[in-house]
Amino acid sequence: RVRLEESGGGSVQAGGSLKLSCTAPTNATYAMGWFRPAPGKGREAVAIITGTGAYTFYTNSVRGRFTISQDTAKNTHYLQMDNLTPEDTAIYYCAADLTGYGGAWNEPRRYDAWGQGTQVTVSS
């Protein structure tokens, strides 16, 4: 199976920034994204980008503060997190859609490969 390697988490004061990175052995993906736990909902999508970069998705609570991007030459996608708040504290998981089916773009069940998670902690 494809294993995703993620990094970039840490501890930051409210209003600060972090940049998460996720690298896969291949860039032949239909979409890549970032998820975090949601009470009673399992993992929910934070940000998604399609393989072509033509479509991006952000959950409402991060829209305007987070930016997802990719560098196909490096098989890597990023989540730039600005103006962080304590509510953003979570373990963030990167994911890759390798098949192009299995659910909606923002549903975890669509994604076939996952990273181990990176902790983001935001203090007041």
Short mmCIF file of C-alpha atoms in Angstrom, two decimals, residues 5-122:
data_model
loop_
_atom_site.label_atom_id
_atom_site.label_comp_id
_atom_site.label_asym_id
_atom_site.label_seq_id
_atom_site.Cartn_x
_atom_site.Cartn_y
_atom_site.Cartn_z
CA GLU A 5 4.67 10.76 5.29
CA GLU A 6 3.50 13.91 7.04
CA SER A 7 5.19 16.53 9.16
CA GLY A 8 4.99 20.15 10.25
CA GLY A 9 2.86 20.00 13.38
CA GLY A 10 3.85 21.71 16.58
CA SER A 11 2.81 24.14 19.29
CA VAL A 12 2.05 27.77 18.50
CA GLN A 13 0.37 30.78 20.09
CA ALA A 14 -3.04 31.92 18.85
CA GLY A 15 -2.60 34.04 15.76
CA GLY A 16 0.50 32.16 14.68
CA SER A 17 1.13 29.97 11.66
CA LEU A 18 2.20 26.44 10.81
CA LYS A 19 2.76 24.65 7.52
CA LEU A 20 2.01 20.93 7.23
CA SER A 21 3.59 18.75 4.55
CA CYS A 22 2.56 15.36 3.16
CA THR A 23 4.62 13.27 0.75
CA ALA A 24 3.50 10.19 -1.19
CA PRO A 25 5.51 7.72 -3.31
CA THR A 26 3.45 8.77 -6.34
CA ASN A 27 1.71 11.89 -7.57
CA ALA A 28 -0.82 9.82 -9.53
CA THR A 29 -3.68 10.72 -7.23
CA TYR A 30 -7.23 11.88 -7.90
CA ALA A 31 -7.21 14.08 -4.80
CA MET A 32 -5.24 14.73 -1.65
CA GLY A 33 -6.38 16.34 1.54
CA TRP A 34 -6.22 16.94 5.26
CA PHE A 35 -8.63 15.61 7.89
CA ARG A 36 -9.04 16.02 11.63
CA PRO A 37 -11.27 14.33 14.23
CA ALA A 38 -14.80 15.62 14.74
CA PRO A 39 -16.92 14.55 17.74
CA GLY A 40 -19.44 11.93 16.68
CA LYS A 41 -18.35 12.16 13.05
CA GLY A 42 -15.02 10.39 12.88
CA ARG A 43 -12.66 12.34 10.66
CA GLU A 44 -13.89 15.38 8.76
CA ALA A 45 -12.27 17.10 5.81
CA VAL A 46 -10.35 20.28 6.54
CA ALA A 47 -9.06 20.90 3.02
CA ILE A 48 -9.05 18.96 -0.27
CA ILE A 49 -7.30 19.54 -3.57
CA THR A 50 -7.86 17.56 -6.77
CA GLY A 51 -4.97 16.04 -8.67
CA THR A 52 -5.10 18.79 -11.28
CA GLY A 53 -5.50 21.54 -8.70
CA ALA A 54 -8.70 22.65 -10.43
CA TYR A 55 -10.87 22.21 -7.34
CA THR A 56 -10.24 22.99 -3.69
CA PHE A 57 -12.47 22.47 -0.68
CA TYR A 58 -12.23 24.02 2.78
CA THR A 59 -14.42 23.44 5.79
CA ASN A 60 -16.16 26.64 6.84
CA SER A 61 -14.22 27.09 10.06
CA VAL A 62 -10.86 27.36 8.24
CA ARG A 63 -11.84 29.02 4.98
CA GLY A 64 -9.82 32.19 4.50
CA ARG A 65 -7.17 31.12 7.01
CA PHE A 66 -5.85 27.83 5.57
CA THR A 67 -4.49 27.23 2.07
CA ILE A 68 -3.90 23.83 0.48
CA SER A 69 -1.35 23.54 -2.32
CA GLN A 70 0.77 20.93 -4.05
CA ASP A 71 4.15 20.42 -5.67
CA THR A 72 3.71 17.55 -8.11
CA ALA A 73 7.44 17.31 -8.84
CA LYS A 74 8.01 16.45 -5.17
CA ASN A 75 4.86 14.29 -4.74
CA THR A 76 4.00 16.63 -1.90
CA HIS A 77 1.02 18.67 -0.79
CA TYR A 78 0.91 21.32 1.90
CA LEU A 79 -1.49 22.96 4.31
CA GLN A 80 -0.54 26.52 5.17
CA MET A 81 -2.32 27.38 8.42
CA ASP A 82 -2.51 31.08 9.32
CA ASN A 83 -4.24 32.96 12.15
CA LEU A 84 -4.50 29.77 14.18
CA THR A 85 -6.96 29.55 17.06
CA PRO A 86 -7.23 27.09 19.98
CA GLU A 87 -10.19 25.50 18.18
CA ASP A 88 -7.75 24.33 15.50
CA THR A 89 -5.98 22.10 18.03
CA ALA A 90 -6.18 18.54 16.70
CA ILE A 91 -4.27 15.70 15.14
CA TYR A 92 -4.20 16.36 11.40
CA TYR A 93 -4.13 13.43 8.97
CA CYS A 94 -3.18 13.65 5.32
CA ALA A 95 -4.92 11.36 2.84
CA ALA A 96 -4.77 10.38 -0.83
CA ASP A 97 -7.51 9.22 -3.18
CA LEU A 98 -5.83 6.63 -5.41
CA THR A 99 -8.87 5.16 -7.19
CA GLY A 100 -11.22 8.03 -8.02
CA TYR A 101 -14.23 6.47 -6.32
CA GLY A 102 -15.55 5.39 -2.94
CA GLY A 103 -17.42 8.46 -1.74
CA ALA A 104 -17.79 12.19 -2.06
CA TRP A 105 -14.71 14.37 -2.21
CA ASN A 106 -15.04 15.34 1.45
CA GLU A 107 -15.81 11.86 2.80
CA PRO A 108 -12.99 9.89 4.49
CA ARG A 109 -14.17 6.63 2.91
CA ARG A 110 -13.08 7.91 -0.50
CA TYR A 111 -9.43 8.00 0.55
CA ASP A 112 -7.17 4.98 0.25
CA ALA A 113 -3.89 5.96 1.89
CA TRP A 114 -3.31 7.87 5.09
CA GLY A 115 -0.54 9.36 7.12
CA GLN A 116 -0.05 8.67 10.82
CA GLY A 117 -1.14 12.14 11.90
CA THR A 118 0.70 15.21 13.11
CA GLN A 119 -0.28 17.11 16.26
CA VAL A 120 -1.19 20.79 16.06
CA THR A 121 -1.59 22.59 19.39
CA VAL A 122 -2.65 26.24 19.59
#
